[in-house]
PDB file of C-alpha atoms in Angstrom:
ATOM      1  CA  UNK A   1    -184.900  31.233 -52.690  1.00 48.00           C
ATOM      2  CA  UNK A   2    -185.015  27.545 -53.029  1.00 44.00           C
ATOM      3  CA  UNK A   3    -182.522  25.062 -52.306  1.00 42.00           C
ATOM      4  CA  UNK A   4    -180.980  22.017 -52.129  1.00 43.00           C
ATOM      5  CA  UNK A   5    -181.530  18.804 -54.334  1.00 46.00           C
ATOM      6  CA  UNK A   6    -179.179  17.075 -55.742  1.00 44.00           C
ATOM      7  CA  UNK A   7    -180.065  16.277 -59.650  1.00 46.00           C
ATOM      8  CA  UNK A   8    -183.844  15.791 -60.197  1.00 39.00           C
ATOM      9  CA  UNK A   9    -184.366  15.747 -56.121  1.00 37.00           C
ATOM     10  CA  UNK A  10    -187.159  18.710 -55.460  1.00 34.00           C
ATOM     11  CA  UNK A  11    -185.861  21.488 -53.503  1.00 40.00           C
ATOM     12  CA  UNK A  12    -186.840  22.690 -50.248  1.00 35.00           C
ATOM     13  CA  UNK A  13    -187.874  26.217 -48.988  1.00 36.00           C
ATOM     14  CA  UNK A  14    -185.433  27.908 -47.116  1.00 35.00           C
ATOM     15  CA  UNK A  15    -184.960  32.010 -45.989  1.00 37.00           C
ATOM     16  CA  UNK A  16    -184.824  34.427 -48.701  1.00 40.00           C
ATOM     17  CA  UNK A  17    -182.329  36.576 -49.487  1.00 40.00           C
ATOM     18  CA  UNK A  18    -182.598  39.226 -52.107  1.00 47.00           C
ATOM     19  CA  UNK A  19    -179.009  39.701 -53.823  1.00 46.00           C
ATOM     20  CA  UNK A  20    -177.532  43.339 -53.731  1.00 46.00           C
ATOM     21  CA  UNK A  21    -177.736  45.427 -56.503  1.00 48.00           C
ATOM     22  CA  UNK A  22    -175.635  45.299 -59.531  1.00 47.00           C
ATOM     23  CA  UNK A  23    -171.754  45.928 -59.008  1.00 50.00           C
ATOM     24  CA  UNK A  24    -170.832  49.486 -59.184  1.00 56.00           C
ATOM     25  CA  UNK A  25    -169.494  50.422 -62.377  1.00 60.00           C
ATOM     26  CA  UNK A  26    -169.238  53.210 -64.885  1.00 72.00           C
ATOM     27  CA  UNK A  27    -172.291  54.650 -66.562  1.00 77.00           C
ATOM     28  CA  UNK A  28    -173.944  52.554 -69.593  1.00 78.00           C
ATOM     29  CA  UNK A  29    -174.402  48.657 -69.328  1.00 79.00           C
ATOM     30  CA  UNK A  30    -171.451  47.091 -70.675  1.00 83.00           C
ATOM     31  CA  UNK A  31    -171.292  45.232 -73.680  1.00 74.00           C
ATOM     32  CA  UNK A  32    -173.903  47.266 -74.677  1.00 77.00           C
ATOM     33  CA  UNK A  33    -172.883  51.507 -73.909  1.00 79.00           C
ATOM     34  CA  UNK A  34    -169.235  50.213 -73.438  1.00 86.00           C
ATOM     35  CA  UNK A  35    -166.659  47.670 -73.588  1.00 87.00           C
ATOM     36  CA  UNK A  36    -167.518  45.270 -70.879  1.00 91.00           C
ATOM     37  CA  UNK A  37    -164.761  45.469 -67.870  1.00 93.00           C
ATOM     38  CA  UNK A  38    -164.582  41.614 -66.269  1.00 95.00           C
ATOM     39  CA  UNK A  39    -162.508  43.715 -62.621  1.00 94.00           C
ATOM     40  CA  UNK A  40    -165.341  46.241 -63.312  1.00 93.00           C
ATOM     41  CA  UNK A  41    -168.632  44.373 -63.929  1.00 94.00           C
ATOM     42  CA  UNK A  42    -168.176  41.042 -62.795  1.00 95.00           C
ATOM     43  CA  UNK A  43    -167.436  38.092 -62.533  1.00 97.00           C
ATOM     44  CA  UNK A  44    -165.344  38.855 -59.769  1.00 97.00           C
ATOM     45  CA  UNK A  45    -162.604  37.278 -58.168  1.00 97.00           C
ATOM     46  CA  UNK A  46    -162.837  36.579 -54.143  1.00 97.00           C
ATOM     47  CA  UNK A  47    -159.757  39.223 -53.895  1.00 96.00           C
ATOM     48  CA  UNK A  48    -162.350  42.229 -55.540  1.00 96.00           C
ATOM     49  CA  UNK A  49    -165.116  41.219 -53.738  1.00 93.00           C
ATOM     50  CA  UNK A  50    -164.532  40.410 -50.427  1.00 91.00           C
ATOM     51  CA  UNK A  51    -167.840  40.873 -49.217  1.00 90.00           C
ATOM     52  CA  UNK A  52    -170.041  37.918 -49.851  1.00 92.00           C
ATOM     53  CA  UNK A  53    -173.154  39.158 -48.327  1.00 90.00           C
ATOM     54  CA  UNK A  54    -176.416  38.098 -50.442  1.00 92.00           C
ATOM     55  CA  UNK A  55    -174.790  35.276 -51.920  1.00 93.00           C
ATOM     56  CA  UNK A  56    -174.675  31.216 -51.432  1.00 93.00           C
ATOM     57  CA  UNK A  57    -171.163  29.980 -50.207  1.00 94.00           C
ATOM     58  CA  UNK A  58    -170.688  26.777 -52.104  1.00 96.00           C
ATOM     59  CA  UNK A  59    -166.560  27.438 -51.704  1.00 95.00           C
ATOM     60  CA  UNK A  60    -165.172  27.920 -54.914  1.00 97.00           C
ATOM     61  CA  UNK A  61    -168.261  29.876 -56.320  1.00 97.00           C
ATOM     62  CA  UNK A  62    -170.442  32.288 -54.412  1.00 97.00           C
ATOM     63  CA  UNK A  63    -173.816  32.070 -56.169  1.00 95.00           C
ATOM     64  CA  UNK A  64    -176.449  35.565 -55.908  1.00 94.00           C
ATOM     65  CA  UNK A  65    -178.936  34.333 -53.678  1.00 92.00           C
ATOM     66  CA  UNK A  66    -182.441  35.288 -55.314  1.00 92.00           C
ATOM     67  CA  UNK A  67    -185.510  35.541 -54.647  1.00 90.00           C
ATOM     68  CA  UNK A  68    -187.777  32.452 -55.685  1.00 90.00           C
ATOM     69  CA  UNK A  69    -184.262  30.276 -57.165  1.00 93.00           C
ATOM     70  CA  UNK A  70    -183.793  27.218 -57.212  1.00 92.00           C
ATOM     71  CA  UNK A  71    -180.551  25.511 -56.621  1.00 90.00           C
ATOM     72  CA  UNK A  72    -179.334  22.253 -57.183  1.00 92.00           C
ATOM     73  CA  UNK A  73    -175.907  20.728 -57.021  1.00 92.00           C
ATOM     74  CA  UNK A  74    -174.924  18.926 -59.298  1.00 93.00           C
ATOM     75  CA  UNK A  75    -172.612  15.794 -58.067  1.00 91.00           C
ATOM     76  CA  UNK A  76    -169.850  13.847 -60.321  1.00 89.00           C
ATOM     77  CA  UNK A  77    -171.004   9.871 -60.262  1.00 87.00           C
ATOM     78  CA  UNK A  78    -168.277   8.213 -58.482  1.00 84.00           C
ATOM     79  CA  UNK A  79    -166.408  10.611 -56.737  1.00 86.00           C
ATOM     80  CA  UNK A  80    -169.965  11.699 -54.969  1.00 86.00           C
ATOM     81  CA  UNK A  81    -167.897  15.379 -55.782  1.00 92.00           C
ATOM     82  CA  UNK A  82    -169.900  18.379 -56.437  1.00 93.00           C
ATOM     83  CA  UNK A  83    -168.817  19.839 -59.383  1.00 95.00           C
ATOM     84  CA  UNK A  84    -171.274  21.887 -60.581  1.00 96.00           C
ATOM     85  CA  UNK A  85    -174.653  24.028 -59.460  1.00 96.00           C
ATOM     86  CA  UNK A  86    -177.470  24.345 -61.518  1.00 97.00           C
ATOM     87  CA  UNK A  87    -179.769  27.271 -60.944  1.00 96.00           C
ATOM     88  CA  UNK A  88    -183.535  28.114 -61.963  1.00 95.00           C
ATOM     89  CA  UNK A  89    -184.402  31.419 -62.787  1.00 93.00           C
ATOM     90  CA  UNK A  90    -188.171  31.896 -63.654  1.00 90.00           C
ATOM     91  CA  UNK A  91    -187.522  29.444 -66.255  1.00 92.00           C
ATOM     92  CA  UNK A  92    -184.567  29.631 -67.316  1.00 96.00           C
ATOM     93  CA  UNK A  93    -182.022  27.619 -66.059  1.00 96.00           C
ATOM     94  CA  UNK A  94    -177.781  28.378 -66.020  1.00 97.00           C
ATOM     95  CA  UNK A  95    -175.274  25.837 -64.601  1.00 98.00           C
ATOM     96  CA  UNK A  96    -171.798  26.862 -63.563  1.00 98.00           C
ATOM     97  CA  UNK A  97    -168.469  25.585 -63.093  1.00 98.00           C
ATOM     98  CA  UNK A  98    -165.405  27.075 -62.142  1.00 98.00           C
ATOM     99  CA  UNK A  99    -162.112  25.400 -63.238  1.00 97.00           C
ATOM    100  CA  UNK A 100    -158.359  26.158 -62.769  1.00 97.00           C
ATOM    101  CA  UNK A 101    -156.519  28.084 -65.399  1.00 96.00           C
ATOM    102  CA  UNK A 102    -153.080  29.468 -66.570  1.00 93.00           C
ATOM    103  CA  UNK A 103    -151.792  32.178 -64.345  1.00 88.00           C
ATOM    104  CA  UNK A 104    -150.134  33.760 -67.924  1.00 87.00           C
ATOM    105  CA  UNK A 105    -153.181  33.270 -69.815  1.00 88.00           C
ATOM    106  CA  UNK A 106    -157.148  32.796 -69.962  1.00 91.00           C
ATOM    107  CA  UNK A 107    -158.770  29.331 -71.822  1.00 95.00           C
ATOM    108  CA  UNK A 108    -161.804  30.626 -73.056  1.00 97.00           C
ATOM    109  CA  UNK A 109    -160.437  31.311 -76.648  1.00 96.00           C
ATOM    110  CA  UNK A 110    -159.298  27.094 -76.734  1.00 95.00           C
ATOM    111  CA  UNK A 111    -162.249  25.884 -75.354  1.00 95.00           C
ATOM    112  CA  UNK A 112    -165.077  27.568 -77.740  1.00 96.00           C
ATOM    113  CA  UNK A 113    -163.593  25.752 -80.879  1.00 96.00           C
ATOM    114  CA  UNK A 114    -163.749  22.545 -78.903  1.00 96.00           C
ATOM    115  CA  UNK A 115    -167.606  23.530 -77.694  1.00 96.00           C
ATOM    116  CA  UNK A 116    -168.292  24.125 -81.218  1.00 96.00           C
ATOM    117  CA  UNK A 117    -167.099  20.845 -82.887  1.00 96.00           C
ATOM    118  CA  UNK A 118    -168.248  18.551 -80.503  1.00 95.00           C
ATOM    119  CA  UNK A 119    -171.656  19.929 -80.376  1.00 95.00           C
ATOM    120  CA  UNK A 120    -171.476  19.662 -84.217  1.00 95.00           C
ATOM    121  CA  UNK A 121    -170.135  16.219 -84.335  1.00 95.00           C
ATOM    122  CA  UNK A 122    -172.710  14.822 -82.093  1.00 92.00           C
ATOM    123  CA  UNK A 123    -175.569  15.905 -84.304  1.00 93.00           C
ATOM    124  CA  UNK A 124    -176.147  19.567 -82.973  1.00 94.00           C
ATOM    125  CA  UNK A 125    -175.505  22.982 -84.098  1.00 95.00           C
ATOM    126  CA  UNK A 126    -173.411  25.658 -83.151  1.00 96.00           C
ATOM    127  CA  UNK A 127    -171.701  29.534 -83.810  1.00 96.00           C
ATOM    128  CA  UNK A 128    -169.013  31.577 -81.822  1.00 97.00           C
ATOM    129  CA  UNK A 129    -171.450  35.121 -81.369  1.00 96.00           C
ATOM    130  CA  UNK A 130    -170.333  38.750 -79.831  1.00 94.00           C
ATOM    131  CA  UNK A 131    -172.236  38.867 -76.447  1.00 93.00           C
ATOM    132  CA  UNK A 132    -172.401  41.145 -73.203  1.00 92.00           C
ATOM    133  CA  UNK A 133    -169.134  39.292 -71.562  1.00 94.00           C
ATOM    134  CA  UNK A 134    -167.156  38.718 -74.371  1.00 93.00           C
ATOM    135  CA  UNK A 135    -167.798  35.621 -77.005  1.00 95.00           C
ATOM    136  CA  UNK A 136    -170.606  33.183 -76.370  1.00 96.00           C
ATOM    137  CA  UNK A 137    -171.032  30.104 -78.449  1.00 97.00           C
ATOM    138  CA  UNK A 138    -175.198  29.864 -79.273  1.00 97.00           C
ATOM    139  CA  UNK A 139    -176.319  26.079 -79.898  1.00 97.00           C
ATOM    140  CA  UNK A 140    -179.145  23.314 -80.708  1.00 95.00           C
ATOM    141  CA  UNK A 141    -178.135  20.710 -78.762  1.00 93.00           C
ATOM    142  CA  UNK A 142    -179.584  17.083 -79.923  1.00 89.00           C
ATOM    143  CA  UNK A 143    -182.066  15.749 -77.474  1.00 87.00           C
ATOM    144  CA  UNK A 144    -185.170  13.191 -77.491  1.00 85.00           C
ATOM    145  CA  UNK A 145    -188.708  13.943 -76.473  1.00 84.00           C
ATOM    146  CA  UNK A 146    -190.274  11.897 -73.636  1.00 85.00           C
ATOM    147  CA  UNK A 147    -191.861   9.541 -76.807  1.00 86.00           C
ATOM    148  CA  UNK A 148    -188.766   9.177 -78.301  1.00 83.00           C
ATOM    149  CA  UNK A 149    -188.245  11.978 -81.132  1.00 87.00           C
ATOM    150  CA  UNK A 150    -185.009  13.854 -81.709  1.00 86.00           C
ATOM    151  CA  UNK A 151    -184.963  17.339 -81.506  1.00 89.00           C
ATOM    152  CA  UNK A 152    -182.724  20.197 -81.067  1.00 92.00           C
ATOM    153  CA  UNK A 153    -182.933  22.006 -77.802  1.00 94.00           C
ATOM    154  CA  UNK A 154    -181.060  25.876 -77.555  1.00 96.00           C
ATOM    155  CA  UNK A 155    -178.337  26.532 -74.748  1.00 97.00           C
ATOM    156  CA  UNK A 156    -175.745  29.423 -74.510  1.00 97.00           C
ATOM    157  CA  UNK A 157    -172.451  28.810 -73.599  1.00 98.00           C
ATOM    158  CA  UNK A 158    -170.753  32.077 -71.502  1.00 97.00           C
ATOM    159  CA  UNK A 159    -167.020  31.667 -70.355  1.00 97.00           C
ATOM    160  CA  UNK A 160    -165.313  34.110 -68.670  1.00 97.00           C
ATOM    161  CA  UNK A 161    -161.585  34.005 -67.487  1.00 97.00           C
ATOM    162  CA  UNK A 162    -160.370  35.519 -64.687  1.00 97.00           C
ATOM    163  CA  UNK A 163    -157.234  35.626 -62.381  1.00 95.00           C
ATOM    164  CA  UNK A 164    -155.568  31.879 -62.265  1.00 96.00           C
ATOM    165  CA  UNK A 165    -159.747  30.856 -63.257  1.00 97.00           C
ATOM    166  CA  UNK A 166    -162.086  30.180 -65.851  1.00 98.00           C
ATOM    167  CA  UNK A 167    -166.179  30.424 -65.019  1.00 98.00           C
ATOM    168  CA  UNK A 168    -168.427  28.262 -67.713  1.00 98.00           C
ATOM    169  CA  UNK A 169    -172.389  29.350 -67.449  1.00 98.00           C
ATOM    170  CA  UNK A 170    -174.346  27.160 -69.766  1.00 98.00           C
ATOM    171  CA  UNK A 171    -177.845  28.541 -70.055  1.00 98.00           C
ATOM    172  CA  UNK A 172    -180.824  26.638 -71.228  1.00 96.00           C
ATOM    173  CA  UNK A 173    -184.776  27.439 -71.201  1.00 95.00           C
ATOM    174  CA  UNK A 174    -186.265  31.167 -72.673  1.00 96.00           C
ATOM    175  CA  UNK A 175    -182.867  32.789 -71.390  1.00 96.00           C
ATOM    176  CA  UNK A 176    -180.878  30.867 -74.279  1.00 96.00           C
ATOM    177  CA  UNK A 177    -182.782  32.301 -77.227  1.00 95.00           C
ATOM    178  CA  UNK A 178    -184.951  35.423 -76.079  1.00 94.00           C
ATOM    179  CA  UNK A 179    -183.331  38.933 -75.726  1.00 93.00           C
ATOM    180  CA  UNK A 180    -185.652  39.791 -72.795  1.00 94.00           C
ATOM    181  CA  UNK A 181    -184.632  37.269 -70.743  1.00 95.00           C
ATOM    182  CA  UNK A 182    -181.151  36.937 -71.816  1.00 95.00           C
ATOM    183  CA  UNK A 183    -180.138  40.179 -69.476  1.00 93.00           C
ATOM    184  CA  UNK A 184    -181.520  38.915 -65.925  1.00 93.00           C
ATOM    185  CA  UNK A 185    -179.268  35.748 -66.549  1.00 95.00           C
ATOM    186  CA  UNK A 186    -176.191  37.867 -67.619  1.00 94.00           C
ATOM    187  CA  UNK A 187    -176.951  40.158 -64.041  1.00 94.00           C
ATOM    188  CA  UNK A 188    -176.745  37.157 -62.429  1.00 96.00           C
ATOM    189  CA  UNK A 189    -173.399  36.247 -63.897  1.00 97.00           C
ATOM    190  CA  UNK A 190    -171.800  38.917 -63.007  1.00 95.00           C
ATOM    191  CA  UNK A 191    -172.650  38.809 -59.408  1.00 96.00           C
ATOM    192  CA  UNK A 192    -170.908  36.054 -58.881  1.00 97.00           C
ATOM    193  CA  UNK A 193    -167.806  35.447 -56.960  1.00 98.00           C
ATOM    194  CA  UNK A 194    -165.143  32.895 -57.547  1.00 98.00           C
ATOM    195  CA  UNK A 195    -162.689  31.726 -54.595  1.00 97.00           C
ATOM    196  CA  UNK A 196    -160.020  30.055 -57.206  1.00 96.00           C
ATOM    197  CA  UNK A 197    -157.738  29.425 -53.224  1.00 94.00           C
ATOM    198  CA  UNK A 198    -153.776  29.520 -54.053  1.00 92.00           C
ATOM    199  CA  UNK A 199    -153.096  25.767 -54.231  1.00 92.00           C
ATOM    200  CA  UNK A 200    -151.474  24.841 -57.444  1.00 92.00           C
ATOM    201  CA  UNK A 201    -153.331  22.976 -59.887  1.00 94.00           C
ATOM    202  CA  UNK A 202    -153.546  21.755 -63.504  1.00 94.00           C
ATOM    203  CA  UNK A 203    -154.895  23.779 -66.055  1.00 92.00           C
ATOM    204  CA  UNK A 204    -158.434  23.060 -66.580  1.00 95.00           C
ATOM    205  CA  UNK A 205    -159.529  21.311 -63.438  1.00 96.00           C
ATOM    206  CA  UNK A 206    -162.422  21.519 -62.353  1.00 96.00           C
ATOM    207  CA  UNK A 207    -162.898  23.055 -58.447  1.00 97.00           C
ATOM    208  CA  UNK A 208    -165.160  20.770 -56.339  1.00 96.00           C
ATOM    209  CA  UNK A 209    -167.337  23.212 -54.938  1.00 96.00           C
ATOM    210  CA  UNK A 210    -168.389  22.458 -50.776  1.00 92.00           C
ATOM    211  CA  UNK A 211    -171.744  22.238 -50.128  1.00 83.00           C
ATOM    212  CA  UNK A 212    -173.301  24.633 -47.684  1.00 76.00           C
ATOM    213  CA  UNK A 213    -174.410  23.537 -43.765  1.00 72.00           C
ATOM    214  CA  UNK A 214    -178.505  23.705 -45.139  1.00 69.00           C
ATOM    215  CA  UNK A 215    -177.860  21.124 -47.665  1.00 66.00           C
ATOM    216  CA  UNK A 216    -175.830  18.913 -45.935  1.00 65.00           C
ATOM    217  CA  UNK A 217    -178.727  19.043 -42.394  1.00 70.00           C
ATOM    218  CA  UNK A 218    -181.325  18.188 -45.387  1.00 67.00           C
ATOM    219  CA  UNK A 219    -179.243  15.677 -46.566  1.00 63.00           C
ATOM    220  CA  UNK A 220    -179.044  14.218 -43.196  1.00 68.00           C
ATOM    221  CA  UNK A 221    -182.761  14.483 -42.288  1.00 76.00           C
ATOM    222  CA  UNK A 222    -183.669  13.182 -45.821  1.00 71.00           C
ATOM    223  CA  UNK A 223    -181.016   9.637 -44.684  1.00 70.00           C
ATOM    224  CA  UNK A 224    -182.663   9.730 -41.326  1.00 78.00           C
ATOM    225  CA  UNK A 225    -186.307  10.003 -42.870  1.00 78.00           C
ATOM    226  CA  UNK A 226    -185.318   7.175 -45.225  1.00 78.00           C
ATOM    227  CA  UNK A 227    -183.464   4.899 -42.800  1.00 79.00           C
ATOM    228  CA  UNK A 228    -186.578   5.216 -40.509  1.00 80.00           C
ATOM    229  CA  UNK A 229    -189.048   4.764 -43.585  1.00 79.00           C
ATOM    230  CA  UNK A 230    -187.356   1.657 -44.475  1.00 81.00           C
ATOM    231  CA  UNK A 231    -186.938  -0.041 -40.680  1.00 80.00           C
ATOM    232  CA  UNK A 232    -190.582   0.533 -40.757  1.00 78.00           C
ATOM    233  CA  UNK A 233    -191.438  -1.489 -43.913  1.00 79.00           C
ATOM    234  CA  UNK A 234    -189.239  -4.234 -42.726  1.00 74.00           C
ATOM    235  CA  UNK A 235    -191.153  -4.307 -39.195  1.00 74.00           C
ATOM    236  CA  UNK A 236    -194.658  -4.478 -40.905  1.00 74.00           C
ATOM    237  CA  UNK A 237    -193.223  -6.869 -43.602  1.00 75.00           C
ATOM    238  CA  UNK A 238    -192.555  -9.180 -40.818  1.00 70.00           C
ATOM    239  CA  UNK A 239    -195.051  -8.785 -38.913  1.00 70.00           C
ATOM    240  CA  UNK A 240    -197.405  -9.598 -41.813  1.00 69.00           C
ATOM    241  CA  UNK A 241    -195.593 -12.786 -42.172  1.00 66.00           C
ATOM    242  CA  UNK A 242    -197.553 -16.315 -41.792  1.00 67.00           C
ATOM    243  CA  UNK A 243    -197.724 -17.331 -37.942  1.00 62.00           C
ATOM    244  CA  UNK A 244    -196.135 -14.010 -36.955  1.00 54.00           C
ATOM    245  CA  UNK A 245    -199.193 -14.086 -34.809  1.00 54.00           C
ATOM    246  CA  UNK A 246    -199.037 -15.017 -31.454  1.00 53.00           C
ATOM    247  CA  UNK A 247    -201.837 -18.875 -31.059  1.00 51.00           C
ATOM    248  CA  UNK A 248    -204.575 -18.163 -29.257  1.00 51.00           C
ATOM    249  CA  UNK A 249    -205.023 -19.851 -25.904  1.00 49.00           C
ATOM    250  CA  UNK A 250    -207.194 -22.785 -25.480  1.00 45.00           C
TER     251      UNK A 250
END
């Protein structure tokens, strides 16, 4: 596994961890032989799966660790909050983001119409579909080409809710269109772990996730590096400067 950066920052090697197999449920994938079971299959909450083993602690979410991932966080401009983590898979990537929620009732039904029409009203397409966890909404979101061109790129949205939580995945790459790659992604989904804590909060806000102790010692080296890097230009700057140079004697 791969981590940290921090947008387009490339990330660094660190130990691999292979996740632990899928979460023990019934016979027959759901969604698929049966009705998929959120307690059952995943996403869990912290309280159902207590052990975290296999997975990256980022707080709120507890992210499968796999083999060959990368991970980036993905940081709110501003606040310097991290309120998101984007992860590669082969190529596919899925970001996620856990938010507060009702304790009485889920948001995933209020937020797909939303998805939908602004996706649609800024020039993209869009359509509520039947998926492994529940309703997905399947979109062309408008994009331009490095030479300028407009195009339509395809993403998945995924939003599951769970106890006092709601968990949005939004997939882009093969994973968003092709059925073969689509399942890996979904696996992935429902290994994860969300850590909602039992402070109250408003409906819909988003949990700043912590980064883990590896990302913040890179973060740390990489200011060092830099700090060091840039003392150094400034010495050979001045030194380069006219009459720097001690006169020769006479």
């Amino acid at each position: 596994m791969a981590i940290f950066g921090r947008k387009k920052s490339t990330p660094d090697e660190v130990e691999e961890v292979d996740v632990d197999e899928a979460p023990a449920a019934p016979e027959g994938q759901p969604g698929v032989d049966r009705d998929w079971d959120r307690p059952v299959d995943g996403p869990f909450d912290i309280s159902e799966r207590p052990d975290l083993s296999g997975r990256v602690d980022l707080g709120p979410l507890k992210i499968p660790a796999v083999k060959g991932m990368e991970l980036r966080l993905d940081v709110e401009q501003g606040s310097n909050q991290v309120v998101g983590v984007t992860c590669t898979l082969a190529q596919s990537k899925i970001q996620l983001q856990a938010f507060a929620a009702p304790k009485s009732r889920g948001v995933w039904s209020e937020i797909r119409p939303q998805i939908v029409e602004g996706l649609v009203n800024a020039g993209g397409q869009a359509e509520v579909v039947d998926g492994v966890l529940g309703k997905e909404v399947v979109a062309q979101l408008p994009a331009r080409t490095t030479d300028g061109r407009a195009v339509l790129q395809p993403a998945r949205f995924l939003g599951v809710d769970g106890p006092r939580w709601f968990l949005r995945a939004v997939i882009n790459g093969p994973a968003a269109t092709s059925p073969q790659a689509l399942p890996a992604i979904q696996t992935f989904v429902r290994l994860v772990v969300v850590d909602r804590g039992e402070e109250p909060r408003p409906p819909r806000e988003v949990l700043h996730l912590s980064p883990p102790a590896e990302f913040v010692e890179e973060m740390n080296r990489r200011a060092a590096a830099a700090k060091a890097a840039k003392t150094a230009q400034a010495s050979q700057r001045a030194a380069d400067l006219p009459g720097a140079e001690p006169d020769e004697q006479q």
